[in-house]
Short mmCIF file of C-alpha atoms and ligand atoms in Angstrom, two decimals:
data_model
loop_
_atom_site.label_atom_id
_atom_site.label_comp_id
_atom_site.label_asym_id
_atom_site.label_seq_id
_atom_site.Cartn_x
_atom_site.Cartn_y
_atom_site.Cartn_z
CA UNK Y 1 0.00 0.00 0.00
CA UNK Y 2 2.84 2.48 -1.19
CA UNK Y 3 1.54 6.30 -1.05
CA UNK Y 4 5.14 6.83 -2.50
CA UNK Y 5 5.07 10.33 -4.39
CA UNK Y 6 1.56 10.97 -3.75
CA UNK Y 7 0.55 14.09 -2.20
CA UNK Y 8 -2.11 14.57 0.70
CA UNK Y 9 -4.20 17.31 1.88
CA UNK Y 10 -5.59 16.59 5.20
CA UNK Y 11 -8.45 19.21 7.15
CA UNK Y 12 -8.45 19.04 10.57
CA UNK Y 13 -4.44 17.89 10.53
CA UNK Y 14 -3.83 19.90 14.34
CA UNK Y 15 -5.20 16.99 16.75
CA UNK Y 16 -6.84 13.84 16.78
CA UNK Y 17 -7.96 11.71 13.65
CA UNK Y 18 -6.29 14.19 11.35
CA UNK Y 19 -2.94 14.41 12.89
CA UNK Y 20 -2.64 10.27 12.57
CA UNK Y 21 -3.76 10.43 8.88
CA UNK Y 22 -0.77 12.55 8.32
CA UNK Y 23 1.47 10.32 10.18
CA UNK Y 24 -0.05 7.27 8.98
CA UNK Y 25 0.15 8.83 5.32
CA UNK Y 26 3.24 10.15 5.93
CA UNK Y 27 4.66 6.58 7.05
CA UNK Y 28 3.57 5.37 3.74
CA UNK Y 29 5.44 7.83 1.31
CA UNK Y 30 3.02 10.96 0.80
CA UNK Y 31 3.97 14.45 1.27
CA UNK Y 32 1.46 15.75 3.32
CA UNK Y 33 0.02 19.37 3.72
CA UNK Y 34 -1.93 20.08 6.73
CA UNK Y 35 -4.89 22.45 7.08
CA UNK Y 36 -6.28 23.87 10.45
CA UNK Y 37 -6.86 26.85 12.10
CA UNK Y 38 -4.07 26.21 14.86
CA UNK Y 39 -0.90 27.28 13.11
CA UNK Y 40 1.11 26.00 16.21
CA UNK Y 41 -0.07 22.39 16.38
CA UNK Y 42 0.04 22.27 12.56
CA UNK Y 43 3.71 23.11 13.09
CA UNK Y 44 4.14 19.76 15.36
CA UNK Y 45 2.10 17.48 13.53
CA UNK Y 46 4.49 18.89 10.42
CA UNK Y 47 7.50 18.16 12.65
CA UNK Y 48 6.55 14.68 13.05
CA UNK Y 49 5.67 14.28 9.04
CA UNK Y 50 9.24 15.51 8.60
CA UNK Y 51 10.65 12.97 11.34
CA UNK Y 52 9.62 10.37 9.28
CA UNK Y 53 11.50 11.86 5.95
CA UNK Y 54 8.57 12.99 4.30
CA UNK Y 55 7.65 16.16 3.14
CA UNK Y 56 5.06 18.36 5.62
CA UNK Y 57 3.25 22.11 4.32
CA UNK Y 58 1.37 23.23 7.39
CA UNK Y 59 -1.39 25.31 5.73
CA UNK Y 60 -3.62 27.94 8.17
CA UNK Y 61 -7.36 26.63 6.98
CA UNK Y 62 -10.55 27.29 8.51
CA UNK Y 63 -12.92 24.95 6.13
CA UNK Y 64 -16.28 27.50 7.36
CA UNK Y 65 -14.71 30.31 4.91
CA UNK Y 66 -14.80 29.57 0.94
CA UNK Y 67 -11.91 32.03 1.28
CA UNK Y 68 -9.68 30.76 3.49
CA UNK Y 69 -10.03 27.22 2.02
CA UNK Y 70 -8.99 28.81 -1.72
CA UNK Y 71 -6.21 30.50 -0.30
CA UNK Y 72 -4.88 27.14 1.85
CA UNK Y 73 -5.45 25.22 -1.46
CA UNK Y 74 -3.45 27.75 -3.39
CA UNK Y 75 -0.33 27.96 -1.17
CA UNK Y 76 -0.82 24.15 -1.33
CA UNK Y 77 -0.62 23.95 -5.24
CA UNK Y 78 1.94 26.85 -5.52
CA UNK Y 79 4.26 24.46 -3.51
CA UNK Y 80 3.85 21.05 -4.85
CA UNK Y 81 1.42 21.63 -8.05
CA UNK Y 82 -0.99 18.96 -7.84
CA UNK Y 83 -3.09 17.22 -5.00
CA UNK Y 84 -3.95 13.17 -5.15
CA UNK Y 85 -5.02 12.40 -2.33
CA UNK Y 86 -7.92 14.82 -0.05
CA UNK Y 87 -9.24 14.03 3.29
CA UNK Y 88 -11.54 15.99 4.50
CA UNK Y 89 -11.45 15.07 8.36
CA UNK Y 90 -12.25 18.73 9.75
CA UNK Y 91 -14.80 18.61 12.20
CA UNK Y 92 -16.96 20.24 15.25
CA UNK Y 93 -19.97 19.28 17.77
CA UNK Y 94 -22.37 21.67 19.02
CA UNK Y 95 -24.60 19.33 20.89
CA UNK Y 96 -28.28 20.37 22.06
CA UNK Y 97 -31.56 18.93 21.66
CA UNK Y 98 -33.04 20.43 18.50
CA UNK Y 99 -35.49 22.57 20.74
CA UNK Y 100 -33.02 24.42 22.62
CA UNK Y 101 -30.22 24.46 19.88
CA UNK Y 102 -29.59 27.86 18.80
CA UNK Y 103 -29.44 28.85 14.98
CA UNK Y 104 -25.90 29.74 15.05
CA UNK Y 105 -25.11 26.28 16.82
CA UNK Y 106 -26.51 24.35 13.42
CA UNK Y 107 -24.92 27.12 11.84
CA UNK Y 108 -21.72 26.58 12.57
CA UNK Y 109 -21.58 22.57 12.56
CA UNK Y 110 -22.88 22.76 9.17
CA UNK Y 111 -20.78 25.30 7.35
CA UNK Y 112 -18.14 23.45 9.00
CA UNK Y 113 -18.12 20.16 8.69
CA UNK Y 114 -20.53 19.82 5.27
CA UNK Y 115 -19.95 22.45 3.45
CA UNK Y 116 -15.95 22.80 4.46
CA UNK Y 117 -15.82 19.58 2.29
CA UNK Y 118 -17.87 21.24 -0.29
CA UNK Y 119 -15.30 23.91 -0.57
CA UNK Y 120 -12.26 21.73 -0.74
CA UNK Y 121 -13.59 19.36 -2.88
CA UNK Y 122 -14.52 21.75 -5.40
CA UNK Y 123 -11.02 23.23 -5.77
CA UNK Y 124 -9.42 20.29 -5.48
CA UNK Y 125 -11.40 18.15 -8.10
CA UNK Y 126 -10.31 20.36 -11.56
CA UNK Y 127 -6.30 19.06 -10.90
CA UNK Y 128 -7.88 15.55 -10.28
CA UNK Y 129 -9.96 15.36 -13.27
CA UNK Y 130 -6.86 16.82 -15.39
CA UNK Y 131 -4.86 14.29 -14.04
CA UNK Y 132 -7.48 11.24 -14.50
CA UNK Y 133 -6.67 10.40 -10.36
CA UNK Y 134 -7.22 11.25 -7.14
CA UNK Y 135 -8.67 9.76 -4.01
CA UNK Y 136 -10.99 12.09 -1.74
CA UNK Y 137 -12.15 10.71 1.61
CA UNK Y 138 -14.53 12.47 3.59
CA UNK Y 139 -14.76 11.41 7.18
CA UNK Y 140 -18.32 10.84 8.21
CA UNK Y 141 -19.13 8.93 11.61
CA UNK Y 142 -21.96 6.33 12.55
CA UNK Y 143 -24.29 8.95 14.17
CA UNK Y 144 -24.65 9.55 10.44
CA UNK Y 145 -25.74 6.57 9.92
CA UNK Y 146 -28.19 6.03 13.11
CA UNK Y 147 -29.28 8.78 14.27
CA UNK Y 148 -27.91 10.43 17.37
CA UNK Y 149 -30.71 12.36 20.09
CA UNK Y 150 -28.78 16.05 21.37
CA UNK Y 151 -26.70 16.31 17.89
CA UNK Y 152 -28.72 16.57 15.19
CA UNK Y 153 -26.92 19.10 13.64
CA UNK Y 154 -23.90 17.33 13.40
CA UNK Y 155 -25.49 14.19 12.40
CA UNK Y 156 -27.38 15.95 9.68
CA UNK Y 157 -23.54 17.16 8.52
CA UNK Y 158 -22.28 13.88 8.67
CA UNK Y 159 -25.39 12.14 6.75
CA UNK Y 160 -25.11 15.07 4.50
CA UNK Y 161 -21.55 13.94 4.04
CA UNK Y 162 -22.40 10.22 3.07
CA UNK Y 163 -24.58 11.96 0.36
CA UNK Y 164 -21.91 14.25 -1.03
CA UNK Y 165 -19.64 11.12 -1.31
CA UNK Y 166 -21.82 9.33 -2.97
CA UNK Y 167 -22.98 12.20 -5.36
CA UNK Y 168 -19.52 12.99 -6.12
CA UNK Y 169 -18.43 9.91 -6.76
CA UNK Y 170 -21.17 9.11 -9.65
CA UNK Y 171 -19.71 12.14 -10.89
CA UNK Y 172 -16.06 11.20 -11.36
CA UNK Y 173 -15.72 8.14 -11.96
CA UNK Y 174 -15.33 8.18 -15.08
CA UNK Y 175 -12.13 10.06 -14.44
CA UNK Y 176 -10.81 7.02 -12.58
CA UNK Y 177 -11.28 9.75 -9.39
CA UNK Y 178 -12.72 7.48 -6.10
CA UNK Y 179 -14.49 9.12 -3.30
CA UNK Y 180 -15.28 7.26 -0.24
CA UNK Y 181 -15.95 7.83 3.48
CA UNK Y 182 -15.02 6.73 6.80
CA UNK Y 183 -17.64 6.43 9.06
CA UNK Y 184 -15.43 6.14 12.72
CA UNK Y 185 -17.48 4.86 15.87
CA UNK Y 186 -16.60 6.14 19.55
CA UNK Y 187 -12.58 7.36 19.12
CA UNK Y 188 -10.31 8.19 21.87
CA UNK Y 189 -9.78 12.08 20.88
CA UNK Y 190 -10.34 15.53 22.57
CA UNK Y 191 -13.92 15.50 21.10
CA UNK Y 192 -14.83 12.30 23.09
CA UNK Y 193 -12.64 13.23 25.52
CA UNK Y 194 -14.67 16.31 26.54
CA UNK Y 195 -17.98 14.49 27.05
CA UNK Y 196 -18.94 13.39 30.92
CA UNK Y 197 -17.79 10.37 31.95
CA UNK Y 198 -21.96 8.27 32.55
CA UNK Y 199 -21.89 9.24 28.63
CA UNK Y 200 -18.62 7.95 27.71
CA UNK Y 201 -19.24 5.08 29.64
CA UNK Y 202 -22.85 4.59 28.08
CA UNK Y 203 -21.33 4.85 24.53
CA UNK Y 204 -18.56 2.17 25.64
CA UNK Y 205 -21.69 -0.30 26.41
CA UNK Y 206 -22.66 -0.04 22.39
CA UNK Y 207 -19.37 -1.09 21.25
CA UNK Y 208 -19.18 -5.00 20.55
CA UNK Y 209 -15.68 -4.89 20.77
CA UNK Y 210 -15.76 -3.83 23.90
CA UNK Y 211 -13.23 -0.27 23.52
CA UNK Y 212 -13.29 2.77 22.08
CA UNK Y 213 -10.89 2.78 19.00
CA UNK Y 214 -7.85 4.87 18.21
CA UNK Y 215 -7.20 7.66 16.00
CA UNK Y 216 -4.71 5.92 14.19
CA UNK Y 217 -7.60 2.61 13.41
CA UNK Y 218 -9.25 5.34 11.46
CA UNK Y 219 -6.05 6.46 9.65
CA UNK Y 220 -5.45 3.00 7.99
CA UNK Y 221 -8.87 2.56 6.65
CA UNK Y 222 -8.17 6.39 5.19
CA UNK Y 223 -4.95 4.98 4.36
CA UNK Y 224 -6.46 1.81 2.02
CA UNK Y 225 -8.92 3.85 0.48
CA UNK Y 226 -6.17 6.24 -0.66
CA UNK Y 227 -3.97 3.41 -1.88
CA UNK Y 228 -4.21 1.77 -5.15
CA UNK Y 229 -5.52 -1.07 -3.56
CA UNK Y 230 -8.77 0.15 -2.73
CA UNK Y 231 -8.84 1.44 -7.14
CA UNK Y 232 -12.13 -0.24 -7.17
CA UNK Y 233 -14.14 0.65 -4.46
CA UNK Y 234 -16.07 4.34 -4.74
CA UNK Y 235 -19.11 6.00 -3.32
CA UNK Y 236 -18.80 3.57 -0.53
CA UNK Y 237 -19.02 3.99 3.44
CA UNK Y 238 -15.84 2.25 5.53
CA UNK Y 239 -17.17 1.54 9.16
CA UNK Y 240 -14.76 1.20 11.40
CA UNK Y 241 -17.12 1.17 14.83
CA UNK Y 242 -15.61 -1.86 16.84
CA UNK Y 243 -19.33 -3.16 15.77
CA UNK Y 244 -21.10 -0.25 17.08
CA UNK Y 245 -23.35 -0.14 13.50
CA UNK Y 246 -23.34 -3.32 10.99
CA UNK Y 247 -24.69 -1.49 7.85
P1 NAP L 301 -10.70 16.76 17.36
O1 NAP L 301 -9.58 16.17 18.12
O2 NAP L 301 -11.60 17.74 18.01
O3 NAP L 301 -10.08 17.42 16.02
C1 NAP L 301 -10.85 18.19 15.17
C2 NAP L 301 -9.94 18.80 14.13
O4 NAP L 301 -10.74 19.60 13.24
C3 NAP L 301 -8.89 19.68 14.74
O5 NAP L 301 -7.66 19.47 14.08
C4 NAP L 301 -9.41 21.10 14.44
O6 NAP L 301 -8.31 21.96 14.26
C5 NAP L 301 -10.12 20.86 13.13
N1 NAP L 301 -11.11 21.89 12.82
C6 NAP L 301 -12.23 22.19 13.51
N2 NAP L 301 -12.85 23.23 12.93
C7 NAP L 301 -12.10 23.58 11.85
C8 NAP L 301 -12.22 24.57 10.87
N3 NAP L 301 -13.23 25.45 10.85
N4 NAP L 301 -11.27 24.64 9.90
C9 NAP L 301 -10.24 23.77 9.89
N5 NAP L 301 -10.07 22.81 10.81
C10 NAP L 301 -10.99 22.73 11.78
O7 NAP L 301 -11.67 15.64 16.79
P2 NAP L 301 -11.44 14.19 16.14
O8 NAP L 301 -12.09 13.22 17.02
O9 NAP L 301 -10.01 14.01 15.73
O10 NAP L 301 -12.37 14.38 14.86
C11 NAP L 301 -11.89 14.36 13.52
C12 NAP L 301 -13.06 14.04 12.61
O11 NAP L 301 -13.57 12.74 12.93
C13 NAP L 301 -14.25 14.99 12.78
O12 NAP L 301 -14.84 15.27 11.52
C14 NAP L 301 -15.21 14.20 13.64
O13 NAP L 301 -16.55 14.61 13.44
C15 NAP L 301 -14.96 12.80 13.13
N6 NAP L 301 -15.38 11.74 14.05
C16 NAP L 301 -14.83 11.63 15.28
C17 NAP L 301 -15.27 10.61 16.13
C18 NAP L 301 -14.71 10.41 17.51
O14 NAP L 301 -15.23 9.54 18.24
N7 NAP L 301 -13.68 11.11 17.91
C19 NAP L 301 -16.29 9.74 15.72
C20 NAP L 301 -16.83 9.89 14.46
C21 NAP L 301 -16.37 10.91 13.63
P3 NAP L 301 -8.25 23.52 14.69
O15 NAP L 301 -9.06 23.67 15.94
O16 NAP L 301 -6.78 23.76 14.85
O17 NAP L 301 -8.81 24.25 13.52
#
């Protein structure tokens, strides 16, 4: 599963899921640029790309702003001219029943985590269908999937994001372009991390498997679907739940 010579643009690269598809990209072959707002922990994650002798572009990106994503995607292109490989990972949660949740709440969620993969995708795809390749993985999650009560706006962006994927990737494929997502279950990051404990430990009881899973389980199902080994699969939803949701 060589990545050799491919480049990556990760969302979300500061922290958590995003930070271990860079490594785990990094580890095998790709260059990797890294969007998110946090130019500091960008600069680590890069410094641990670069550890492993690959090449690392820490990018300032905040996916809510059609502007900011152009610009990102520009420095991006200036540097290494093309893109083969986009994962759009960037993500928030604004939880609240739908009653009390405040328009700026489902605001938010949504222009982040739906229509931040809009924006990338769309800049992204004109180099990929020049090329006749590319690989664009959105990261969705099971609530997407199932339902979640207290979240709806982020499980109507990560539905929404199964949709895209699937949209998208009717579109391309002629172009031999795939587009897939990754649908993670209950992962050991900051954004689990800041929930009470009775919930975590609610969650924990749906899990078959019987843990929560790590960021870096995630980054080698992104990692098959971006390598030539996963050339026939498109428009297609990668669980990886422990069990949580057999689809
Ligand atoms: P995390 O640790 O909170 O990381 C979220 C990442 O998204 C950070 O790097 C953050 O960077 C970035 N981000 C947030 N808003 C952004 C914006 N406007 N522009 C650019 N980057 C932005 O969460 P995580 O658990 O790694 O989540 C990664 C993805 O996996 C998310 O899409 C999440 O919904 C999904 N997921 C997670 C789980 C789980 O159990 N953890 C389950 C299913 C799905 P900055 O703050 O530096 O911008």
């Amino acid at each position: 599963m060589s990545l050799e010579g491919r480049v990556a643009l990760i969302t979300g690269a500061s922290q958590g899921i995003g930070r271990a598809c860079a490594l785990v990209l990094a580890e095998a072959g790709a260059d990797v640029a890294l969007g998110a707002r946090n130019v500091e922990k960008l600069a680590a994650v890069a410094g641990e790309v670069e550890a492993l002798g690959r090449k690392a572009l820490p990018v300032p990106l905040d996916v809510a702003s059609g502007d900011s994503v152009k610009d990102a995607i520009g420095k991006v292109l200036e540097a290494w001219q093309h893109i083969d490989i986009l994962v759009n990972n960037a993500g928030i949660t604004r939880d609240n029943l739908l009653l009390r949740m405040k328009p700026a709440d489902w605001e938010e969620v949504l222009r982040t985590n739906l229509e931040g993969a809009y924006h990338c995708i769309r800049l992204v795809l004109p180099g990929m269908v020049r090329r006749r390749a590319g690989r664009i993985i959105n990261i969705s999650s099971v609530v997407g999937q199932t339902g979640n009560p207290g979240q709806s706006n982020y499980v109507a962006s990560k539905a929404g994001l199964i949709g895209l994927t699937k949209a998208v990737a009717a579109e391309v494929a002629s172009r031999s372009i795939t587009v897939n997502a990754v649908a993670p279950g209950f992962v050991d990051t900051a954004m689990t991390q800041a929930l009470p404990a009775e919930v975590r430990q609610k969650l924990l009881s749906f899990v078959p498997l019987g843990r929560m899973g790590t960021d870096r389980e995630i980054a080698l199902a992104v990692k098959f679907l971006a390598s030539d080994d996963a050339a026939y699969i498109t428009g297609h939803v990668l669980n990886v739940n422990g069990g949580m949701f057999m689809a």
